[in-house]
Coordinates of C-alpha atoms in Angstrom, one line a residue:
M1 CA 20.2 10.9 124.9
T2 CA 18.5 12.1 128.0
V3 CA 15.0 11.3 126.4
L4 CA 16.3 7.7 125.7
I5 CA 17.3 7.3 129.2
I6 CA 13.8 8.4 130.3
A7 CA 12.1 6.0 128.0
Y8 CA 14.4 3.1 129.0
L9 CA 13.6 3.7 132.7
G10 CA 9.9 3.9 132.0
G11 CA 10.1 0.6 130.3
V12 CA 12.0 -0.9 133.5
L13 CA 9.2 0.5 135.8
T14 CA 6.6 -1.8 134.0
I15 CA 7.9 -4.7 135.8
L16 CA 6.1 -3.1 138.8
S17 CA 2.7 -2.8 136.7
P18 CA -0.1 -5.4 136.6
C19 CA -0.1 -4.9 132.9
I20 CA 3.1 -7.0 132.5
L21 CA 1.3 -10.0 134.0
P22 CA -0.4 -11.6 130.7
I23 CA 2.9 -11.9 129.0
L24 CA 5.0 -13.4 131.7
P25 CA 4.0 -17.0 131.0
F26 CA 5.1 -16.7 127.3
V27 CA 8.4 -15.4 128.5
F28 CA 8.9 -17.8 131.2
A29 CA 8.2 -20.8 128.8
R30 CA 11.5 -20.0 127.2
T31 CA 13.5 -20.5 130.7
E32 CA 14.5 -24.2 129.7
G33 CA 16.9 -23.2 126.9
P34 CA 20.4 -21.6 127.0
F35 CA 19.9 -17.7 127.7
A36 CA 21.8 -16.6 124.4
R37 CA 19.7 -18.9 122.1
S38 CA 16.3 -19.1 123.7
T39 CA 15.5 -16.0 126.1
L40 CA 17.6 -13.3 124.8
P41 CA 16.2 -13.7 120.9
M42 CA 12.7 -13.9 122.4
L43 CA 13.2 -10.7 124.6
A44 CA 14.8 -8.9 121.6
G45 CA 11.8 -9.9 119.1
M46 CA 9.4 -8.9 121.6
A47 CA 11.0 -5.4 121.7
A48 CA 11.5 -4.9 118.0
S49 CA 8.0 -5.8 117.1
F50 CA 6.5 -3.6 120.0
A51 CA 8.5 -0.6 119.0
L52 CA 7.4 -1.1 115.2
V53 CA 3.6 -1.6 116.0
A54 CA 3.6 1.1 118.3
T55 CA 5.3 3.6 115.9
L56 CA 2.7 2.6 113.2
A57 CA -0.2 2.8 115.5
A58 CA 0.7 6.4 116.9
V59 CA 1.3 7.7 113.5
G60 CA -0.4 5.3 110.9
G61 CA -3.7 5.5 109.2
S62 CA -6.6 2.8 108.9
W63 CA -4.4 0.4 107.3
A64 CA -2.0 0.3 110.4
V65 CA -4.9 -0.4 112.6
R66 CA -6.2 -3.3 110.6
A67 CA -2.6 -4.6 110.3
N68 CA -2.2 -4.6 113.8
E69 CA -5.5 -6.4 114.2
Y70 CA -4.5 -9.2 111.8
G71 CA -1.1 -9.6 113.5
R72 CA -2.4 -9.9 117.0
L73 CA -4.8 -12.5 115.6
A74 CA -2.0 -14.4 114.2
A75 CA 0.1 -14.0 117.3
V76 CA -2.9 -15.5 119.5
M77 CA -3.0 -18.5 117.0
L78 CA 0.5 -18.9 117.2
L79 CA 1.1 -18.7 121.0
A80 CA -1.9 -20.7 121.4
A81 CA -0.2 -23.6 119.5
F82 CA 2.9 -22.9 121.6
G83 CA 0.8 -23.4 124.7
V84 CA -0.8 -26.6 123.6
S85 CA 2.5 -28.0 122.7
L86 CA 3.8 -27.5 126.2
L87 CA 0.6 -29.3 127.7
S88 CA 1.2 -32.3 125.2
P89 CA 4.5 -33.7 124.2
R90 CA 3.0 -35.3 121.0
V91 CA 2.0 -31.9 119.8
A92 CA 5.2 -30.5 120.7
Y93 CA 7.0 -33.2 118.5
L94 CA 4.7 -32.5 115.7
L95 CA 5.2 -28.9 115.7
A96 CA 9.1 -29.0 116.2
Q97 CA 9.6 -31.5 113.4
P98 CA 9.8 -29.1 110.6
A99 CA 12.3 -26.7 112.5
V100 CA 14.3 -30.0 113.4
D101 CA 14.4 -31.0 109.5
L102 CA 15.4 -27.5 108.6
G103 CA 18.4 -27.4 111.3
N104 CA 19.6 -30.6 110.1
R105 CA 19.7 -29.2 106.4
L106 CA 21.4 -26.1 107.5
A107 CA 23.8 -28.2 109.9
T108 CA 24.8 -30.2 106.8
S109 CA 25.4 -27.2 104.5
A110 CA 27.0 -25.0 107.1
G111 CA 28.3 -27.3 109.7
S112 CA 27.6 -24.7 112.7
A113 CA 24.0 -23.7 112.5
R114 CA 22.5 -26.2 114.8
S115 CA 21.3 -23.2 117.0
A116 CA 19.7 -21.3 113.9
P117 CA 16.1 -23.1 114.3
A118 CA 16.1 -22.4 118.2
I119 CA 17.1 -19.1 117.8
A120 CA 14.7 -18.3 114.9
S121 CA 11.8 -19.8 117.0
S122 CA 12.6 -17.7 120.0
L123 CA 12.5 -14.4 117.8
V124 CA 9.2 -15.3 116.2
L125 CA 7.8 -16.1 119.5
G126 CA 9.0 -12.8 120.9
A127 CA 7.7 -11.0 117.9
A128 CA 4.4 -12.5 118.6
T129 CA 4.5 -11.3 122.3
G130 CA 5.3 -7.9 121.3
L131 CA 2.2 -7.8 119.2
L132 CA 0.0 -8.8 122.3
W133 CA 1.9 -6.8 124.9
A134 CA -0.3 -3.7 126.0
P135 CA 1.6 -1.9 128.5
C136 CA -0.1 0.5 131.0
A137 CA 0.3 4.0 129.5
G138 CA 1.9 5.8 132.4
P139 CA 3.3 9.4 131.9
I140 CA 6.4 8.2 129.9
L141 CA 4.9 6.1 127.7
G142 CA 2.2 8.7 127.2
L143 CA 4.8 11.4 126.5
V144 CA 6.6 9.1 123.9
L145 CA 3.1 8.2 121.9
T146 CA 2.1 11.9 122.2
G147 CA 5.3 13.0 120.6
A148 CA 5.0 10.3 117.8
A149 CA 1.5 11.5 117.0
L150 CA 2.5 15.2 117.0
Q151 CA 5.8 14.9 115.0
G152 CA 5.2 12.0 112.8
A153 CA 6.9 8.9 111.8
N154 CA 10.8 9.0 112.2
L155 CA 13.8 7.1 113.6
E156 CA 13.5 9.1 116.8
T157 CA 10.2 7.8 117.8
T158 CA 11.0 4.3 116.9
F159 CA 14.2 4.5 119.0
L160 CA 12.3 5.9 121.8
L161 CA 9.9 3.1 121.9
F162 CA 12.6 0.4 121.2
A163 CA 14.2 2.0 124.4
Y164 CA 11.1 1.6 126.3
A165 CA 10.7 -2.0 125.3
A166 CA 14.4 -2.7 126.1
G167 CA 13.9 -1.4 129.4
A168 CA 10.8 -3.6 130.1
A169 CA 13.0 -6.4 128.8
T170 CA 15.9 -5.8 131.3
P171 CA 14.3 -6.9 134.4
L172 CA 12.5 -9.7 132.7
A173 CA 16.0 -11.1 131.6
V174 CA 17.3 -10.9 135.1
A175 CA 14.1 -12.8 136.4
L176 CA 14.3 -15.2 133.7
I177 CA 18.0 -16.0 134.6
V178 CA 17.1 -16.7 138.3
G179 CA 13.8 -18.4 137.4
G180 CA 15.7 -20.7 135.0
K181 CA 18.2 -21.7 137.6
V182 CA 15.4 -22.5 140.0
F183 CA 13.5 -24.5 137.5
A184 CA 16.6 -26.6 136.8
V185 CA 16.9 -27.2 140.5
M186 CA 13.3 -28.3 140.7
K187 CA 13.7 -30.6 137.8
R188 CA 16.8 -32.3 139.3
S189 CA 15.7 -32.6 142.9
L190 CA 12.0 -33.2 142.6
G191 CA 11.8 -34.7 139.0
V192 CA 8.7 -32.7 138.0
G193 CA 10.2 -31.1 134.9
E194 CA 7.2 -32.4 132.8
R195 CA 4.6 -31.1 135.3
I196 CA 6.3 -27.7 135.4
R197 CA 6.1 -27.4 131.8
Q198 CA 2.3 -28.4 131.6
C199 CA 1.8 -25.7 134.1
V200 CA 3.6 -23.1 132.1
G201 CA 1.6 -24.3 129.1
A202 CA -1.8 -23.9 131.2
A203 CA -0.6 -20.3 132.1
V204 CA 0.0 -19.5 128.6
L205 CA -3.3 -20.5 127.4
A206 CA -4.9 -18.5 130.4
S207 CA -3.0 -15.5 129.4
L208 CA -4.3 -15.7 125.9
A209 CA -8.0 -16.1 127.0
A210 CA -7.2 -12.9 129.3
I211 CA -6.0 -11.1 126.5
A212 CA -9.0 -12.0 124.3
L213 CA -11.3 -10.9 127.0
G214 CA -9.6 -7.5 127.1
L215 CA -8.5 -7.9 130.7
D216 CA -4.9 -7.0 130.0
T217 CA -6.3 -3.4 128.7
G218 CA -9.1 -3.2 131.3
V219 CA -8.7 -4.6 134.8
L220 CA -5.1 -4.4 134.8
T221 CA -4.9 -1.0 133.4
Q222 CA -7.0 0.4 136.0
V223 CA -5.2 -1.4 138.8
S224 CA -1.9 0.1 137.6
Y225 CA -3.1 3.5 136.9
A226 CA -1.6 5.0 140.4
S227 CA 0.9 2.1 140.7
T228 CA 4.0 3.4 138.6
A229 CA 2.6 7.2 137.7
S230 CA 4.3 8.8 140.8
F231 CA 7.5 7.1 140.0
E232 CA 7.4 7.7 136.4
Q233 CA 6.8 11.4 137.3
E234 CA 9.8 11.5 139.5
V235 CA 11.9 10.2 136.8
L236 CA 10.6 12.8 134.5
E237 CA 11.6 15.5 136.8
R238 CA 14.9 14.2 137.7
F239 CA 16.1 13.6 134.1
H240 CA 14.4 16.6 132.3
E241 CA 17.0 18.7 130.8
R242 CA 16.0 21.6 132.8
P243 CA 17.5 21.4 136.4
A244 CA 15.3 21.3 139.3
A245 CA 15.2 24.1 142.0
G246 CA 17.9 23.6 144.4
A247 CA 20.2 21.7 142.1
P248 CA 21.9 25.0 140.3
S249 CA 23.8 24.5 137.3
K250 CA 27.2 26.0 136.2
V251 CA 25.4 28.8 134.7
A252 CA 23.3 29.2 137.9
R253 CA 26.0 29.2 140.1
N254 CA 27.7 31.9 137.8
N255 CA 24.4 33.9 138.1
A256 CA 24.3 33.4 141.8
M257 CA 27.8 34.9 142.1
Q258 CA 26.8 37.7 139.9
L259 CA 23.8 38.5 141.8
E260 CA 25.7 38.1 145.2
A261 CA 28.0 41.2 143.6
D262 CA 24.8 43.2 142.6
S263 CA 24.3 45.4 145.8
K264 CA 21.4 47.3 144.0
R265 CA 18.7 45.0 145.1
P266 CA 18.5 43.5 148.6
F267 CA 16.7 40.4 148.0
R268 CA 18.1 37.5 145.9
S269 CA 16.1 34.4 144.9
G270 CA 17.7 31.1 145.3
L271 CA 16.1 29.8 142.1
P272 CA 18.6 28.5 139.8
S273 CA 18.9 29.7 136.2
E274 CA 17.5 27.1 133.6
G275 CA 19.1 29.2 130.5
R276 CA 17.7 32.0 128.4
A277 CA 14.0 32.1 127.8
P278 CA 13.4 31.6 124.0
A279 CA 11.6 34.2 121.9
L280 CA 7.9 34.1 121.8
N281 CA 8.0 34.1 118.1
G282 CA 5.9 32.1 115.4
A283 CA 2.6 32.5 116.9
V284 CA -0.2 32.5 114.1
E285 CA -2.2 35.0 116.0
W286 CA -2.3 36.9 119.4
L287 CA -5.7 37.1 121.2
N288 CA -6.4 39.6 124.3
S289 CA -3.1 41.6 123.1
A290 CA -1.1 42.8 120.5
P291 CA 1.8 40.2 119.9
L292 CA 4.6 40.5 122.7
T293 CA 8.4 40.2 122.5
N294 CA 11.1 39.4 124.9
E295 CA 12.1 43.1 124.6
Q296 CA 8.8 44.3 125.5
L297 CA 8.6 42.0 128.4
R298 CA 12.3 42.8 129.7
G299 CA 12.1 44.1 133.5
K300 CA 8.9 42.2 133.9
V301 CA 8.4 38.7 135.6
V302 CA 6.6 36.5 132.9
L303 CA 4.6 33.3 133.6
V304 CA 4.4 31.3 130.3
N305 CA 1.5 29.1 130.5
F306 CA 1.5 26.1 127.7
W307 CA -2.1 24.8 127.5
T308 CA -5.0 23.6 125.1
Y309 CA -8.5 24.2 125.8
S310 CA -10.1 20.8 126.0
C311 CA -7.3 19.4 128.1
I312 CA -8.7 18.5 131.5
N313 CA -5.2 18.9 133.3
C314 CA -5.1 22.3 131.6
I315 CA -8.6 23.6 132.4
R316 CA -7.9 22.4 136.2
T317 CA -4.8 24.8 136.3
I318 CA -6.7 27.8 134.9
P319 CA -8.2 29.1 138.0
Y320 CA -4.8 29.5 139.6
V321 CA -3.2 31.1 136.4
R322 CA -6.4 33.4 136.4
A323 CA -5.8 34.3 140.1
W324 CA -2.1 34.9 139.8
A325 CA -2.5 37.3 136.8
E326 CA -5.2 39.4 138.8
K327 CA -3.3 39.2 142.0
Y328 CA 0.1 40.2 140.6
K329 CA -0.5 42.4 137.8
D330 CA 0.1 45.4 139.3
K331 CA 3.5 44.0 140.9
G332 CA 5.1 43.3 137.6
L333 CA 3.8 40.0 136.6
V334 CA 2.9 39.3 133.1
V335 CA 0.9 36.1 132.2
V336 CA 1.3 34.7 128.7
G337 CA -0.7 31.8 127.7
V338 CA 0.6 29.6 124.7
H339 CA -2.3 27.7 123.1
T340 CA -0.7 24.7 121.6
P341 CA -3.4 22.2 120.1
E342 CA -3.7 18.5 120.6
F343 CA -6.7 17.8 118.3
A344 CA -7.3 19.4 114.9
F345 CA -10.6 21.5 116.1
E346 CA -8.3 23.2 118.6
K347 CA -6.5 24.8 115.8
R348 CA -9.6 26.9 114.9
I349 CA -9.0 30.4 116.3
D350 CA -12.7 31.0 116.8
N351 CA -13.1 28.1 119.0
V352 CA -10.1 29.3 121.1
R353 CA -11.5 32.6 121.3
Q354 CA -15.0 31.1 122.5
A355 CA -13.1 29.3 125.1
L356 CA -11.3 32.2 126.4
G357 CA -14.7 33.8 127.1
G358 CA -15.8 30.7 128.8
F359 CA -13.0 30.4 130.9
N360 CA -13.0 34.1 131.8
I361 CA -9.4 34.7 130.5
G362 CA -8.2 38.2 130.0
Y363 CA -4.3 37.7 129.8
P364 CA -2.5 37.5 126.4
V365 CA -2.6 34.3 124.6
A366 CA -0.4 33.3 121.8
I367 CA -1.9 30.9 119.2
D368 CA 0.9 28.3 118.6
N369 CA -0.8 26.3 115.8
D370 CA 2.8 25.3 114.2
Y371 CA 4.3 24.5 117.5
R372 CA 7.0 26.8 116.9
I373 CA 7.0 28.4 120.5
W374 CA 6.5 24.8 121.8
R375 CA 9.7 23.5 120.1
A376 CA 11.4 26.7 121.1
F377 CA 11.0 25.8 124.5
E378 CA 11.5 22.2 124.2
N379 CA 8.3 21.6 125.7
S380 CA 6.6 18.1 126.1
Y381 CA 3.8 18.7 128.6
W382 CA 0.1 19.9 128.8
P383 CA 0.0 22.0 131.1
A384 CA 3.5 23.3 131.7
H385 CA 4.5 26.6 133.4
Y386 CA 7.8 28.5 132.8
L387 CA 8.7 31.6 135.3
I388 CA 11.1 34.3 133.5
D389 CA 12.9 36.7 135.5
A390 CA 13.1 40.3 134.9
K391 CA 16.5 39.6 133.0
G392 CA 15.2 37.1 130.6
E393 CA 16.1 34.0 132.3
I394 CA 14.0 30.8 133.0
R395 CA 14.2 30.4 136.7
Y396 CA 11.5 27.9 137.4
H397 CA 9.2 25.3 135.8
Q398 CA 6.2 23.2 136.6
F399 CA 5.2 20.3 134.6
G400 CA 1.6 19.1 134.7
E401 CA -1.1 20.1 137.5
G402 CA -0.1 20.5 141.3
N403 CA 2.4 22.4 143.3
Y404 CA 0.5 25.5 143.4
P405 CA 1.8 27.1 146.4
Q406 CA 5.4 26.3 145.5
T407 CA 4.6 28.2 141.9
E408 CA 3.0 31.2 143.9
K409 CA 6.1 31.3 145.9
A410 CA 8.4 31.4 143.0
I411 CA 6.5 34.3 141.5
Q412 CA 6.8 36.3 144.6
D413 CA 10.4 35.6 144.9
L414 CA 11.3 36.8 141.3
L415 CA 9.0 39.9 141.7
R416 CA 10.9 40.7 145.0
E417 CA 14.2 40.1 143.2
A418 CA 12.9 42.7 140.3
G419 CA 12.3 45.2 142.9
S420 CA 8.6 45.0 143.6
E421 CA 7.7 45.6 146.9
T422 CA 5.7 42.1 147.0
A423 CA 5.4 40.8 150.3
A424 CA 4.9 37.1 151.1
S425 CA 1.3 36.2 151.3
A426 CA -1.0 33.3 151.6
P427 CA -1.4 31.3 148.3
V428 CA -4.5 32.0 146.4
V429 CA -7.4 30.0 146.8
P430 CA -9.3 30.1 143.3
D431 CA -13.0 30.2 142.5
A432 CA -12.8 26.7 140.7
K433 CA -16.3 25.5 139.4
G434 CA -17.2 22.6 137.1
A435 CA -14.7 20.8 135.5
E436 CA -12.0 23.4 136.9
V437 CA -12.2 21.6 140.4
G438 CA -9.1 19.5 141.1
P439 CA -9.4 15.7 141.0
D440 CA -10.2 13.4 143.6
M441 CA -6.6 11.2 143.0
S442 CA -7.6 8.8 145.7
N443 CA -10.6 7.5 143.6
I444 CA -9.5 7.6 140.1
G445 CA -9.6 4.1 138.6
S446 CA -10.0 5.5 134.7
G447 CA -7.5 6.9 132.6
E448 CA -7.7 9.3 129.6
T449 CA -9.3 7.2 126.8
Y450 CA -9.3 8.2 123.0
L451 CA -12.0 7.5 120.7
G452 CA -10.1 8.0 117.2
Y453 CA -8.5 4.9 116.1
R454 CA -5.1 6.4 116.1
R455 CA -4.9 6.2 120.1
A456 CA -7.9 3.9 120.8
A457 CA -7.9 1.3 123.3
N458 CA -10.4 -0.9 125.4
F459 CA -12.9 -0.9 122.6
A460 CA -15.5 -3.4 123.6
S461 CA -18.3 -3.2 120.9
P462 CA -18.3 -7.0 119.4
E463 CA -18.0 -5.7 116.0
G464 CA -14.6 -4.6 116.5
L465 CA -13.3 -1.1 115.7
Q466 CA -13.5 -0.3 111.8
A467 CA -11.4 2.4 110.7
D468 CA -12.2 5.1 108.3
A469 CA -15.6 3.2 107.6
T470 CA -19.3 3.9 108.3
Y471 CA -20.4 0.8 110.4
H472 CA -23.2 -0.1 112.6
Y473 CA -22.1 -1.0 116.2
S474 CA -23.8 -2.3 119.3
F475 CA -23.2 -2.3 122.8
A476 CA -21.6 -5.3 124.7
K477 CA -21.2 -5.2 128.6
P478 CA -17.6 -3.7 128.9
N479 CA -15.1 -4.5 131.6
L480 CA -14.0 -1.6 133.9
N481 CA -12.5 0.8 131.7
G482 CA -13.8 -0.6 128.6
W483 CA -16.1 1.5 126.1
G484 CA -18.4 0.8 123.2
L485 CA -20.7 2.3 120.5
S486 CA -24.2 1.9 119.6
G487 CA -25.6 2.9 116.3
T488 CA -24.0 4.0 113.0
W489 CA -20.6 5.7 113.5
T490 CA -17.5 6.7 111.5
I491 CA -14.3 6.2 113.4
G492 CA -11.8 8.5 112.2
A493 CA -8.2 9.1 113.6
Q494 CA -8.9 11.6 116.2
Q495 CA -12.7 11.3 116.5
A496 CA -15.6 9.0 116.1
T497 CA -18.7 10.7 114.3
L498 CA -22.4 9.6 114.6
T499 CA -23.8 9.5 111.1
Q500 CA -27.4 8.7 112.2
P501 CA -29.5 9.8 115.2
G502 CA -29.9 7.7 118.2
G503 CA -26.4 6.4 118.5
G504 CA -24.7 6.2 121.9
I505 CA -21.5 5.7 123.8
A506 CA -21.1 3.6 126.8
Y507 CA -18.1 3.5 129.3
R508 CA -17.6 1.5 132.5
F509 CA -15.4 3.6 134.8
R510 CA -14.3 4.4 138.4
A511 CA -13.8 8.2 139.3
R512 CA -15.4 11.3 140.9
D513 CA -16.0 13.0 137.6
L514 CA -16.4 11.8 133.9
H515 CA -15.7 14.3 131.0
L516 CA -16.2 14.0 127.3
V517 CA -14.8 15.9 124.4
L518 CA -17.7 16.7 122.1
G519 CA -18.3 18.8 119.0
P520 CA -21.3 19.5 116.8
G521 CA -19.6 18.5 113.8
A522 CA -19.0 20.4 110.3
A523 CA -22.5 21.5 110.3
G524 CA -22.2 23.1 113.8
K525 CA -25.8 22.9 114.8
P526 CA -26.7 22.2 118.4
I527 CA -27.0 18.3 119.1
R528 CA -29.2 17.3 121.9
F529 CA -28.3 14.1 124.3
R530 CA -29.2 12.5 127.3
V531 CA -27.0 10.8 129.9
T532 CA -27.7 7.8 132.1
I533 CA -25.5 6.1 135.0
D534 CA -26.4 2.8 135.7
G535 CA -29.5 3.0 133.3
K536 CA -31.0 5.8 135.5
D537 CA -31.3 9.7 135.5
P538 CA -28.0 11.4 136.9
G539 CA -29.9 13.0 139.7
N540 CA -27.3 14.3 142.1
D541 CA -24.7 12.6 140.3
R542 CA -24.9 15.0 137.2
G543 CA -22.0 17.0 135.8
S544 CA -22.2 20.8 135.2
D545 CA -23.2 20.3 131.7
I546 CA -26.3 18.5 132.0
D547 CA -29.6 18.6 134.4
A548 CA -30.7 16.2 136.7
S549 CA -32.5 14.4 134.2
G550 CA -29.4 13.8 132.1
N551 CA -30.3 16.3 129.4
G552 CA -27.7 18.3 127.5
T553 CA -26.9 20.0 124.4
V554 CA -23.7 20.0 122.5
T555 CA -23.2 23.5 121.1
A556 CA -19.4 24.1 120.9
T557 CA -16.5 21.6 120.3
K558 CA -15.2 21.4 124.1
L559 CA -14.8 19.4 127.0
Y560 CA -18.1 18.5 128.8
Q561 CA -18.5 17.5 132.6
L562 CA -21.3 14.7 132.5
V563 CA -20.9 13.0 135.7
R564 CA -19.6 14.3 139.1
Q565 CA -20.4 11.5 141.8
S566 CA -22.0 13.4 145.0
A567 CA -21.5 10.4 147.2
D568 CA -19.0 7.7 147.8
V569 CA -17.1 6.9 144.4
T570 CA -17.9 3.7 142.9
V571 CA -17.7 1.8 139.7
R572 CA -20.5 3.1 137.3
N573 CA -21.8 2.5 133.8
F574 CA -22.2 5.5 132.0
E575 CA -24.1 5.8 128.9
I576 CA -24.7 8.9 126.5
R577 CA -27.4 8.9 123.6
F578 CA -27.5 11.6 121.0
L579 CA -31.0 12.5 119.7
D580 CA -29.5 14.3 116.7
R581 CA -26.8 13.0 114.0
G582 CA -23.3 14.6 113.3
V583 CA -21.9 14.6 116.8
E584 CA -18.0 14.2 117.0
A585 CA -16.5 12.5 120.2
F586 CA -13.0 12.8 120.7
A587 CA -11.9 11.6 124.2
F588 CA -13.0 10.7 127.9
T589 CA -11.0 12.2 130.8
F590 CA -11.5 11.8 134.5
G591 CA -11.2 13.5 137.9

């Protein structure tokens, strides 16, 4: 139930997002009719079709991608006809006549079905709107879609997506009720009903043009990136089933009383108990250590770090986790990394082992390829930190990047509570390099972008995305946050694979850093590439994995830092060309 509430509130917050703008004309065009027969069915149809299509897109195969493309085309045609009908009474009469005839027949046979055609038409228009709606993927929607991709198609996924869509429909319904009354007053007092109708029709056609040009998933997405993310993160923190520090549960209060009665240890932390820590059972293998059990760790303070090695957010937390492991290893802290994969290549243990060497990670790492530890902790985040006290209770958590001083203070408190002579000290200042350096949040205007068709968005090549097919693509000038391919590629569910040398990827972005997850493919041979920025050598704007001329080599499947803007952050055109065939490209991330 809590997750449904979170999804619903995430939908409500979309009213603050610019990505809602393209569908507003479609919705406001129904304000003239009664709410129950016009507006409500349209919003219900929008929510239902969005939930169904988003479920299929998250877990379906190439057939789902093609079905969605055809559905969007049909929706554009239907809504275009609707927009023209608002501009022209003659067209409206011709389009409405079949529905009127059907209504007359139904009324004759049933006597009470005069509203059926109106309700049906509103449902159809709502379903078409749901096919075109592309909400900005903030933390809450990203969490729901990631869960769908990991767990497969099920009723829970559909209910969560429907709850999200219902949340978006709620403020729209309120706005429509108010807007309908305003329009009614304007028509009565000013006599401009037909002019309002024509303006709405023009707005509908303008929105369709914006959607066809990709502005709904390009410009508006980057404008919205920072507008609701902080609100959504606050919702996640407040409603997550684990209580926040400072809001102790009944169990926490009981434990506090027990700790107060315990006079053996002078220091008592105010961190609440969040329940018993699950067992670290289910790992397919352990690296840097023999398997660890809760019994072996009893009496120690344990930091459990959920991560995956190509996740940029995880990579940026590694310097801190590494520094804590070193600083407090003799004070009673044990750091346990739980590597839970997002992509299939992250399940290969040799890849993880190589990543541990690259990141200089020496603490134990459990390979959680079957998600057994992930599910035992009821975790939903990369990265996520859980602090377990000496008695085996979870006392603190941190989801995502940030709050490093607070996390270190919690480590110090639990070590002192366990009897260590750890004194409060200044937070660590880790030696972070390359992709490990923290993001420049004030200048990020681009978000994570997947190249596999299962979660691809903003694809700008004129040929369109061809799922599970080898196809020759060409570049088109993309909008901001749009990307495209050139050359011969096969786009799979998780990655795009280059089948002939000379192909490339282009992306128009705004951020200090640009990263791209790349791999050498099944052959495993090094793949040479060259990066240009605005058509020129990167120079001082090169990332840590290329030289000043833009040259680099894909030697392993991992995240490559390709751009770090050295001066003012501006919108740039990134292009990478591969001199050899076989490269696999998975996802862009930014910092």
